[in-house]
Amino acid sequence: MPVAVTSLDELNSRIVSCERCPRLREHCLQIAKVRRRQYSSWEYWGRPVPSFGDPRARVLLLGLAPGAHGSNRTGRPFTGDGSGNFLYPVLHEAGFASQPNALNRDDGMQLTDLWITAVARCAPPGNKPTPEELRNCAPWLDEEIGLLTRLRVVVCLGKIAFDGLLAWAHRTGQIKSRAGYTFGHGAEYSLPGGLAVLASYHPSLQNTNTGKLTRPMFLEIFRRARRLADTKRGETGRMPIE
Ligand code: SF4
């Protein structure tokens, strides 16, 4: 039986030593060893990336997986790569982040009312975790959501994160089927347990460089998340996490 966690810090400390996915652990360590030339002086993190944010958050940001030379290098979600360079200025403008620039774990960044996590916590080859690896990582998300006691809204970045959140809702008995939940930018659902789900395109360079996801589009997602959090006062009625 897994040891019950009492805090998000303790959960993070367990996550960083996780070895459930041999392929991903090997990949992350290999990247950390070889490194990219521009980061040759860095000591890469190379371990599972812990979640980051405000333990009293009402909004959860659910990403896909660490970037090979971003958070796999810096050890903090969305820190040090193109996705983070697009995300954090928007979070700052929306009032969730204390500063627009995310450089490293010691840059002073603080989040308010927001907690950032991912459906896979180790950088996968080609940014594609396998279904088995996503299943391996899912129990961490279950524990984490159980510890975020003020949670009202989940913003899912990309379809894999959206599917991961629906899988969580299914595991916890909140939904019987995923039918009727369709991913799209700006798609919004209210789960029977009371949690609001907001879908967004992922801020990958592939999406932001092509204009598929623009800064105004992304900012509106977080403004909407704030409004949803503000309007969902009182008990969420969430189903208990088994
Ligand atoms: S992806 Fe998740 S389950 Fe797999 S090794 Fe990393 S932290 Fe563990």
PDB file of C-alpha atoms and ligand atoms in Angstrom:
ATOM      1  CA  MET A   1       0.000   0.000   0.000  1.00  0.00           C
ATOM      2  CA  PRO A   2       1.317   3.488  -0.806  1.00  0.00           C
ATOM      3  CA  VAL A   3       2.230   5.653   2.144  1.00  0.00           C
ATOM      4  CA  ALA A   4      -0.367   8.372   2.720  1.00  0.00           C
ATOM      5  CA  VAL A   5       1.020  11.811   1.968  1.00  0.00           C
ATOM      6  CA  THR A   6       0.236  14.703   4.227  1.00  0.00           C
ATOM      7  CA  SER A   7       1.393  17.606   2.131  1.00  0.00           C
ATOM      8  CA  LEU A   8       2.159  18.664  -1.389  1.00  0.00           C
ATOM      9  CA  ASP A   9       5.820  19.121  -0.422  1.00  0.00           C
ATOM     10  CA  GLU A  10       6.024  15.549   0.732  1.00  0.00           C
ATOM     11  CA  LEU A  11       4.321  14.373  -2.431  1.00  0.00           C
ATOM     12  CA  ASN A  12       6.825  16.311  -4.543  1.00  0.00           C
ATOM     13  CA  SER A  13       9.716  14.744  -2.665  1.00  0.00           C
ATOM     14  CA  ARG A  14       8.357  11.297  -3.475  1.00  0.00           C
ATOM     15  CA  ILE A  15       7.744  12.176  -7.114  1.00  0.00           C
ATOM     16  CA  VAL A  16      11.338  13.274  -7.773  1.00  0.00           C
ATOM     17  CA  SER A  17      12.626   9.830  -6.855  1.00  0.00           C
ATOM     18  CA  CYS A  18      10.033   7.916  -8.911  1.00  0.00           C
ATOM     19  CA  GLU A  19      11.431   5.190 -11.176  1.00  0.00           C
ATOM     20  CA  ARG A  20       8.239   3.641 -12.543  1.00  0.00           C
ATOM     21  CA  CYS A  21       9.083   4.315 -16.213  1.00  0.00           C
ATOM     22  CA  PRO A  22      12.513   2.926 -17.140  1.00  0.00           C
ATOM     23  CA  ARG A  23      12.371   4.330 -20.674  1.00  0.00           C
ATOM     24  CA  LEU A  24      11.702   7.863 -19.453  1.00  0.00           C
ATOM     25  CA  ARG A  25      14.214   7.737 -16.637  1.00  0.00           C
ATOM     26  CA  GLU A  26      16.895   6.597 -19.054  1.00  0.00           C
ATOM     27  CA  HIS A  27      15.939   9.285 -21.574  1.00  0.00           C
ATOM     28  CA  CYS A  28      16.027  12.116 -19.002  1.00  0.00           C
ATOM     29  CA  LEU A  29      19.387  11.022 -17.658  1.00  0.00           C
ATOM     30  CA  GLN A  30      20.801  10.724 -21.153  1.00  0.00           C
ATOM     31  CA  ILE A  31      19.681  14.265 -22.024  1.00  0.00           C
ATOM     32  CA  ALA A  32      21.150  15.509 -18.755  1.00  0.00           C
ATOM     33  CA  LYS A  33      24.443  13.857 -19.604  1.00  0.00           C
ATOM     34  CA  VAL A  34      24.753  14.947 -23.218  1.00  0.00           C
ATOM     35  CA  ARG A  35      23.151  18.406 -22.789  1.00  0.00           C
ATOM     36  CA  ARG A  36      22.567  21.015 -25.445  1.00  0.00           C
ATOM     37  CA  ARG A  37      25.612  23.043 -26.361  1.00  0.00           C
ATOM     38  CA  GLN A  38      24.127  26.354 -25.183  1.00  0.00           C
ATOM     39  CA  TYR A  39      23.528  24.789 -21.752  1.00  0.00           C
ATOM     40  CA  SER A  40      26.822  22.930 -21.491  1.00  0.00           C
ATOM     41  CA  SER A  41      27.667  24.681 -18.211  1.00  0.00           C
ATOM     42  CA  TRP A  42      24.359  23.641 -16.633  1.00  0.00           C
ATOM     43  CA  GLU A  43      23.930  20.766 -14.285  1.00  0.00           C
ATOM     44  CA  TYR A  44      20.672  19.387 -15.631  1.00  0.00           C
ATOM     45  CA  TRP A  45      17.925  18.382 -13.204  1.00  0.00           C
ATOM     46  CA  GLY A  46      17.366  15.086 -15.024  1.00  0.00           C
ATOM     47  CA  ARG A  47      14.826  13.721 -12.508  1.00  0.00           C
ATOM     48  CA  PRO A  48      11.026  13.723 -12.459  1.00  0.00           C
ATOM     49  CA  VAL A  49       9.951  17.360 -12.286  1.00  0.00           C
ATOM     50  CA  PRO A  50       8.038  18.297  -9.127  1.00  0.00           C
ATOM     51  CA  SER A  51       4.893  20.401  -9.312  1.00  0.00           C
ATOM     52  CA  PHE A  52       5.068  24.082  -8.513  1.00  0.00           C
ATOM     53  CA  GLY A  53       2.793  26.765  -7.164  1.00  0.00           C
ATOM     54  CA  ASP A  54       0.431  27.881  -4.464  1.00  0.00           C
ATOM     55  CA  PRO A  55      -0.815  25.044  -2.215  1.00  0.00           C
ATOM     56  CA  ARG A  56      -4.023  27.038  -1.685  1.00  0.00           C
ATOM     57  CA  ALA A  57      -4.623  27.314  -5.427  1.00  0.00           C
ATOM     58  CA  ARG A  58      -8.130  27.286  -6.833  1.00  0.00           C
ATOM     59  CA  VAL A  59      -6.791  26.804 -10.360  1.00  0.00           C
ATOM     60  CA  LEU A  60      -4.752  23.812 -11.508  1.00  0.00           C
ATOM     61  CA  LEU A  61      -2.729  24.028 -14.704  1.00  0.00           C
ATOM     62  CA  LEU A  62      -2.293  20.564 -16.175  1.00  0.00           C
ATOM     63  CA  GLY A  63       0.455  20.230 -18.771  1.00  0.00           C
ATOM     64  CA  LEU A  64       1.767  17.328 -20.804  1.00  0.00           C
ATOM     65  CA  ALA A  65       5.354  16.586 -19.752  1.00  0.00           C
ATOM     66  CA  PRO A  66       8.663  18.337 -19.085  1.00  0.00           C
ATOM     67  CA  GLY A  67      10.623  19.774 -21.969  1.00  0.00           C
ATOM     68  CA  ALA A  68      13.922  17.998 -22.545  1.00  0.00           C
ATOM     69  CA  HIS A  69      16.016  21.162 -22.226  1.00  0.00           C
ATOM     70  CA  GLY A  70      13.421  23.172 -20.286  1.00  0.00           C
ATOM     71  CA  SER A  71      12.175  21.763 -17.026  1.00  0.00           C
ATOM     72  CA  ASN A  72      14.270  18.609 -17.399  1.00  0.00           C
ATOM     73  CA  ARG A  73      17.181  21.058 -17.201  1.00  0.00           C
ATOM     74  CA  THR A  74      15.879  23.530 -14.615  1.00  0.00           C
ATOM     75  CA  GLY A  75      13.698  21.276 -12.436  1.00  0.00           C
ATOM     76  CA  ARG A  76      10.622  23.511 -12.484  1.00  0.00           C
ATOM     77  CA  PRO A  77       7.581  23.237 -14.762  1.00  0.00           C
ATOM     78  CA  PHE A  78       7.713  25.336 -17.936  1.00  0.00           C
ATOM     79  CA  THR A  79      10.945  26.973 -16.840  1.00  0.00           C
ATOM     80  CA  GLY A  80      13.686  27.574 -19.359  1.00  0.00           C
ATOM     81  CA  ASP A  81      12.119  26.799 -22.725  1.00  0.00           C
ATOM     82  CA  GLY A  82       9.912  28.272 -25.415  1.00  0.00           C
ATOM     83  CA  SER A  83       6.650  27.031 -23.907  1.00  0.00           C
ATOM     84  CA  GLY A  84       7.489  28.671 -20.598  1.00  0.00           C
ATOM     85  CA  ASN A  85       8.589  31.867 -22.306  1.00  0.00           C
ATOM     86  CA  PHE A  86       5.088  32.055 -23.762  1.00  0.00           C
ATOM     87  CA  LEU A  87       3.248  30.878 -20.634  1.00  0.00           C
ATOM     88  CA  TYR A  88       4.715  32.858 -17.750  1.00  0.00           C
ATOM     89  CA  PRO A  89       4.233  36.368 -19.218  1.00  0.00           C
ATOM     90  CA  VAL A  90       0.561  35.462 -19.701  1.00  0.00           C
ATOM     91  CA  LEU A  91       0.302  34.105 -16.149  1.00  0.00           C
ATOM     92  CA  HIS A  92       1.897  37.335 -14.922  1.00  0.00           C
ATOM     93  CA  GLU A  93      -0.537  39.500 -16.853  1.00  0.00           C
ATOM     94  CA  ALA A  94      -3.469  37.419 -15.591  1.00  0.00           C
ATOM     95  CA  GLY A  95      -2.271  37.888 -12.000  1.00  0.00           C
ATOM     96  CA  PHE A  96      -1.192  34.324 -11.267  1.00  0.00           C
ATOM     97  CA  ALA A  97       2.613  34.773 -11.485  1.00  0.00           C
ATOM     98  CA  SER A  98       4.795  37.287  -9.672  1.00  0.00           C
ATOM     99  CA  GLN A  99       7.026  37.933 -12.687  1.00  0.00           C
ATOM    100  CA  PRO A 100       6.973  37.306 -16.432  1.00  0.00           C
ATOM    101  CA  ASN A 101      10.351  35.640 -16.784  1.00  0.00           C
ATOM    102  CA  ALA A 102      11.028  32.089 -15.652  1.00  0.00           C
ATOM    103  CA  LEU A 103      14.741  31.330 -15.754  1.00  0.00           C
ATOM    104  CA  ASN A 104      15.586  28.833 -13.026  1.00  0.00           C
ATOM    105  CA  ARG A 105      14.381  27.514  -9.662  1.00  0.00           C
ATOM    106  CA  ASP A 106      15.987  30.432  -7.813  1.00  0.00           C
ATOM    107  CA  ASP A 107      14.625  33.294  -9.902  1.00  0.00           C
ATOM    108  CA  GLY A 108      12.107  34.372  -7.236  1.00  0.00           C
ATOM    109  CA  MET A 109       9.002  33.338  -9.166  1.00  0.00           C
ATOM    110  CA  GLN A 110       5.925  32.886  -6.998  1.00  0.00           C
ATOM    111  CA  LEU A 111       2.504  31.735  -8.077  1.00  0.00           C
ATOM    112  CA  THR A 112      -0.738  32.836  -6.455  1.00  0.00           C
ATOM    113  CA  ASP A 113      -3.938  30.813  -6.725  1.00  0.00           C
ATOM    114  CA  LEU A 114      -2.325  28.526  -9.301  1.00  0.00           C
ATOM    115  CA  TRP A 115      -0.652  25.114  -9.101  1.00  0.00           C
ATOM    116  CA  ILE A 116       1.205  23.685 -12.098  1.00  0.00           C
ATOM    117  CA  THR A 117       1.507  19.978 -12.739  1.00  0.00           C
ATOM    118  CA  ALA A 118       1.574  17.553 -15.673  1.00  0.00           C
ATOM    119  CA  VAL A 119       0.193  14.185 -16.714  1.00  0.00           C
ATOM    120  CA  ALA A 120       3.781  12.908 -17.125  1.00  0.00           C
ATOM    121  CA  ARG A 121       6.603  14.211 -14.976  1.00  0.00           C
ATOM    122  CA  CYS A 122       9.566  12.959 -16.960  1.00  0.00           C
ATOM    123  CA  ALA A 123      10.573  14.258 -20.379  1.00  0.00           C
ATOM    124  CA  PRO A 124       9.502  11.732 -23.036  1.00  0.00           C
ATOM    125  CA  PRO A 125      11.215  11.118 -26.380  1.00  0.00           C
ATOM    126  CA  GLY A 126       9.438  13.154 -29.032  1.00  0.00           C
ATOM    127  CA  ASN A 127       7.238  14.731 -26.335  1.00  0.00           C
ATOM    128  CA  LYS A 128       5.129  11.580 -26.476  1.00  0.00           C
ATOM    129  CA  PRO A 129       4.685   9.491 -23.346  1.00  0.00           C
ATOM    130  CA  THR A 130       3.219   6.048 -24.000  1.00  0.00           C
ATOM    131  CA  PRO A 131      -0.226   5.131 -22.646  1.00  0.00           C
ATOM    132  CA  GLU A 132       1.497   2.882 -20.113  1.00  0.00           C
ATOM    133  CA  GLU A 133       3.739   5.738 -18.930  1.00  0.00           C
ATOM    134  CA  LEU A 134       0.713   8.002 -18.558  1.00  0.00           C
ATOM    135  CA  ARG A 135      -0.972   5.304 -16.486  1.00  0.00           C
ATOM    136  CA  ASN A 136       2.165   4.962 -14.359  1.00  0.00           C
ATOM    137  CA  CYS A 137       2.117   8.674 -13.598  1.00  0.00           C
ATOM    138  CA  ALA A 138      -1.630   8.971 -12.968  1.00  0.00           C
ATOM    139  CA  PRO A 139      -1.517   8.002  -9.259  1.00  0.00           C
ATOM    140  CA  TRP A 140       0.621  11.080  -8.577  1.00  0.00           C
ATOM    141  CA  LEU A 141      -2.109  13.260 -10.064  1.00  0.00           C
ATOM    142  CA  ASP A 142      -4.756  11.479  -7.996  1.00  0.00           C
ATOM    143  CA  GLU A 143      -2.884  12.226  -4.788  1.00  0.00           C
ATOM    144  CA  GLU A 144      -2.119  15.767  -5.840  1.00  0.00           C
ATOM    145  CA  ILE A 145      -5.698  16.723  -6.659  1.00  0.00           C
ATOM    146  CA  GLY A 146      -6.750  15.200  -3.362  1.00  0.00           C
ATOM    147  CA  LEU A 147      -4.369  17.557  -1.561  1.00  0.00           C
ATOM    148  CA  LEU A 148      -5.482  20.688  -3.439  1.00  0.00           C
ATOM    149  CA  THR A 149      -8.463  21.209  -1.187  1.00  0.00           C
ATOM    150  CA  ARG A 150      -9.523  24.593  -2.588  1.00  0.00           C
ATOM    151  CA  LEU A 151      -9.475  23.503  -6.221  1.00  0.00           C
ATOM    152  CA  ARG A 152     -12.263  24.862  -8.448  1.00  0.00           C
ATOM    153  CA  VAL A 153     -10.871  24.909 -12.002  1.00  0.00           C
ATOM    154  CA  VAL A 154      -8.502  22.787 -14.081  1.00  0.00           C
ATOM    155  CA  VAL A 155      -6.920  24.301 -17.193  1.00  0.00           C
ATOM    156  CA  CYS A 156      -5.761  21.491 -19.496  1.00  0.00           C
ATOM    157  CA  LEU A 157      -2.972  22.340 -21.926  1.00  0.00           C
ATOM    158  CA  GLY A 158      -3.465  20.165 -24.981  1.00  0.00           C
ATOM    159  CA  LYS A 159      -5.503  17.061 -25.703  1.00  0.00           C
ATOM    160  CA  ILE A 160      -3.311  14.605 -23.811  1.00  0.00           C
ATOM    161  CA  ALA A 161      -3.675  16.647 -20.629  1.00  0.00           C
ATOM    162  CA  PHE A 162      -7.424  16.990 -21.269  1.00  0.00           C
ATOM    163  CA  ASP A 163      -7.718  13.219 -21.681  1.00  0.00           C
ATOM    164  CA  GLY A 164      -5.645  12.755 -18.533  1.00  0.00           C
ATOM    165  CA  LEU A 165      -8.026  14.902 -16.536  1.00  0.00           C
ATOM    166  CA  LEU A 166     -11.021  12.977 -17.901  1.00  0.00           C
ATOM    167  CA  ALA A 167      -9.268   9.734 -16.970  1.00  0.00           C
ATOM    168  CA  TRP A 168      -8.897  11.091 -13.430  1.00  0.00           C
ATOM    169  CA  ALA A 169     -12.603  11.988 -13.355  1.00  0.00           C
ATOM    170  CA  HIS A 170     -13.401   8.468 -14.551  1.00  0.00           C
ATOM    171  CA  ARG A 171     -11.106   6.792 -12.000  1.00  0.00           C
ATOM    172  CA  THR A 172     -12.671   8.764  -9.184  1.00  0.00           C
ATOM    173  CA  GLY A 173     -16.195   7.883 -10.282  1.00  0.00           C
ATOM    174  CA  GLN A 174     -17.251  11.377 -11.289  1.00  0.00           C
ATOM    175  CA  ILE A 175     -18.000  10.418 -14.866  1.00  0.00           C
ATOM    176  CA  LYS A 176     -19.032   7.042 -16.238  1.00  0.00           C
ATOM    177  CA  SER A 177     -17.962   7.785 -19.793  1.00  0.00           C
ATOM    178  CA  ARG A 178     -15.792  10.299 -21.621  1.00  0.00           C
ATOM    179  CA  ALA A 179     -18.428  10.627 -24.352  1.00  0.00           C
ATOM    180  CA  GLY A 180     -19.585  14.207 -24.674  1.00  0.00           C
ATOM    181  CA  TYR A 181     -16.266  15.702 -23.583  1.00  0.00           C
ATOM    182  CA  THR A 182     -14.505  16.996 -26.678  1.00  0.00           C
ATOM    183  CA  PHE A 183     -11.179  18.772 -26.703  1.00  0.00           C
ATOM    184  CA  GLY A 184     -10.977  22.191 -28.320  1.00  0.00           C
ATOM    185  CA  HIS A 185      -9.415  25.507 -27.448  1.00  0.00           C
ATOM    186  CA  GLY A 186     -11.751  27.263 -25.034  1.00  0.00           C
ATOM    187  CA  ALA A 187     -13.939  24.177 -24.511  1.00  0.00           C
ATOM    188  CA  GLU A 188     -15.419  24.291 -21.053  1.00  0.00           C
ATOM    189  CA  TYR A 189     -17.135  21.657 -18.939  1.00  0.00           C
ATOM    190  CA  SER A 190     -18.424  21.315 -15.427  1.00  0.00           C
ATOM    191  CA  LEU A 191     -17.789  17.875 -13.970  1.00  0.00           C
ATOM    192  CA  PRO A 192     -20.550  16.307 -11.899  1.00  0.00           C
ATOM    193  CA  GLY A 193     -18.213  16.558  -8.891  1.00  0.00           C
ATOM    194  CA  GLY A 194     -18.228  20.355  -9.212  1.00  0.00           C
ATOM    195  CA  LEU A 195     -14.882  21.027 -10.857  1.00  0.00           C
ATOM    196  CA  ALA A 196     -14.737  23.291 -13.915  1.00  0.00           C
ATOM    197  CA  VAL A 197     -12.555  22.080 -16.802  1.00  0.00           C
ATOM    198  CA  LEU A 198     -11.155  24.499 -19.334  1.00  0.00           C
ATOM    199  CA  ALA A 199      -9.258  23.259 -22.381  1.00  0.00           C
ATOM    200  CA  SER A 200      -6.530  25.170 -24.186  1.00  0.00           C
ATOM    201  CA  TYR A 201      -4.087  24.545 -26.958  1.00  0.00           C
ATOM    202  CA  HIS A 202      -0.660  23.752 -25.548  1.00  0.00           C
ATOM    203  CA  PRO A 203       1.811  26.675 -25.683  1.00  0.00           C
ATOM    204  CA  SER A 204       4.344  24.616 -27.641  1.00  0.00           C
ATOM    205  CA  LEU A 205       6.474  26.425 -30.179  1.00  0.00           C
ATOM    206  CA  GLN A 206       4.658  24.434 -32.833  1.00  0.00           C
ATOM    207  CA  ASN A 207       1.423  26.159 -31.816  1.00  0.00           C
ATOM    208  CA  THR A 208       2.724  29.601 -30.881  1.00  0.00           C
ATOM    209  CA  ASN A 209       5.101  30.074 -33.808  1.00  0.00           C
ATOM    210  CA  THR A 210       2.374  29.211 -36.285  1.00  0.00           C
ATOM    211  CA  GLY A 211      -0.230  31.480 -34.705  1.00  0.00           C
ATOM    212  CA  LYS A 212      -2.488  28.578 -33.803  1.00  0.00           C
ATOM    213  CA  LEU A 213      -2.250  29.846 -30.232  1.00  0.00           C
ATOM    214  CA  THR A 214      -1.835  33.604 -29.819  1.00  0.00           C
ATOM    215  CA  ARG A 215      -1.141  35.550 -26.669  1.00  0.00           C
ATOM    216  CA  PRO A 216      -4.669  37.110 -26.539  1.00  0.00           C
ATOM    217  CA  MET A 217      -6.218  33.640 -26.947  1.00  0.00           C
ATOM    218  CA  PHE A 218      -4.090  32.278 -24.136  1.00  0.00           C
ATOM    219  CA  LEU A 219      -4.657  35.242 -21.840  1.00  0.00           C
ATOM    220  CA  GLU A 220      -8.404  34.852 -22.225  1.00  0.00           C
ATOM    221  CA  ILE A 221      -8.109  31.243 -20.992  1.00  0.00           C
ATOM    222  CA  PHE A 222      -6.599  32.397 -17.700  1.00  0.00           C
ATOM    223  CA  ARG A 223      -8.986  35.304 -17.324  1.00  0.00           C
ATOM    224  CA  ARG A 224     -11.814  32.842 -17.809  1.00  0.00           C
ATOM    225  CA  ALA A 225     -10.255  30.475 -15.272  1.00  0.00           C
ATOM    226  CA  ARG A 226     -10.172  33.311 -12.751  1.00  0.00           C
ATOM    227  CA  ARG A 227     -13.822  34.144 -13.382  1.00  0.00           C
ATOM    228  CA  LEU A 228     -14.794  30.500 -13.006  1.00  0.00           C
ATOM    229  CA  ALA A 229     -12.860  30.229  -9.741  1.00  0.00           C
ATOM    230  CA  ASP A 230     -14.522  33.389  -8.450  1.00  0.00           C
ATOM    231  CA  THR A 231     -18.016  32.251  -9.321  1.00  0.00           C
ATOM    232  CA  LYS A 232     -17.645  28.799  -7.846  1.00  0.00           C
ATOM    233  CA  ARG A 233     -17.714  29.728  -4.212  1.00  0.00           C
ATOM    234  CA  GLY A 234     -18.442  27.398  -1.345  1.00  0.00           C
ATOM    235  CA  GLU A 235     -18.179  23.661  -1.444  1.00  0.00           C
ATOM    236  CA  THR A 236     -17.326  22.120  -4.792  1.00  0.00           C
ATOM    237  CA  GLY A 237     -19.137  18.943  -3.963  1.00  0.00           C
ATOM    238  CA  ARG A 238     -16.146  17.030  -5.310  1.00  0.00           C
ATOM    239  CA  MET A 239     -16.240  13.313  -5.041  1.00  0.00           C
ATOM    240  CA  PRO A 240     -13.839  11.934  -2.443  1.00  0.00           C
ATOM    241  CA  ILE A 241     -10.563  10.617  -3.838  1.00  0.00           C
ATOM    242  CA  GLU A 242     -10.237   6.917  -3.122  1.00  0.00           C
TER     243      GLU A 242
HETATM  244  S1  SF4 B   1       6.739   9.712 -15.797  1.00  0.00           S
HETATM  245 FE1  SF4 B   1       5.789   9.718 -13.765  1.00  0.00          FE
HETATM  246  S2  SF4 B   1       5.521   7.535 -13.237  1.00  0.00           S
HETATM  247 FE2  SF4 B   1       7.016   7.638 -14.929  1.00  0.00          FE
HETATM  248  S3  SF4 B   1       9.024   7.680 -13.882  1.00  0.00           S
HETATM  249 FE3  SF4 B   1       8.417   9.819 -14.295  1.00  0.00          FE
HETATM  250  S4  SF4 B   1       7.380  10.461 -12.386  1.00  0.00           S
HETATM  251 FE4  SF4 B   1       7.474   8.221 -12.374  1.00  0.00          FE
END
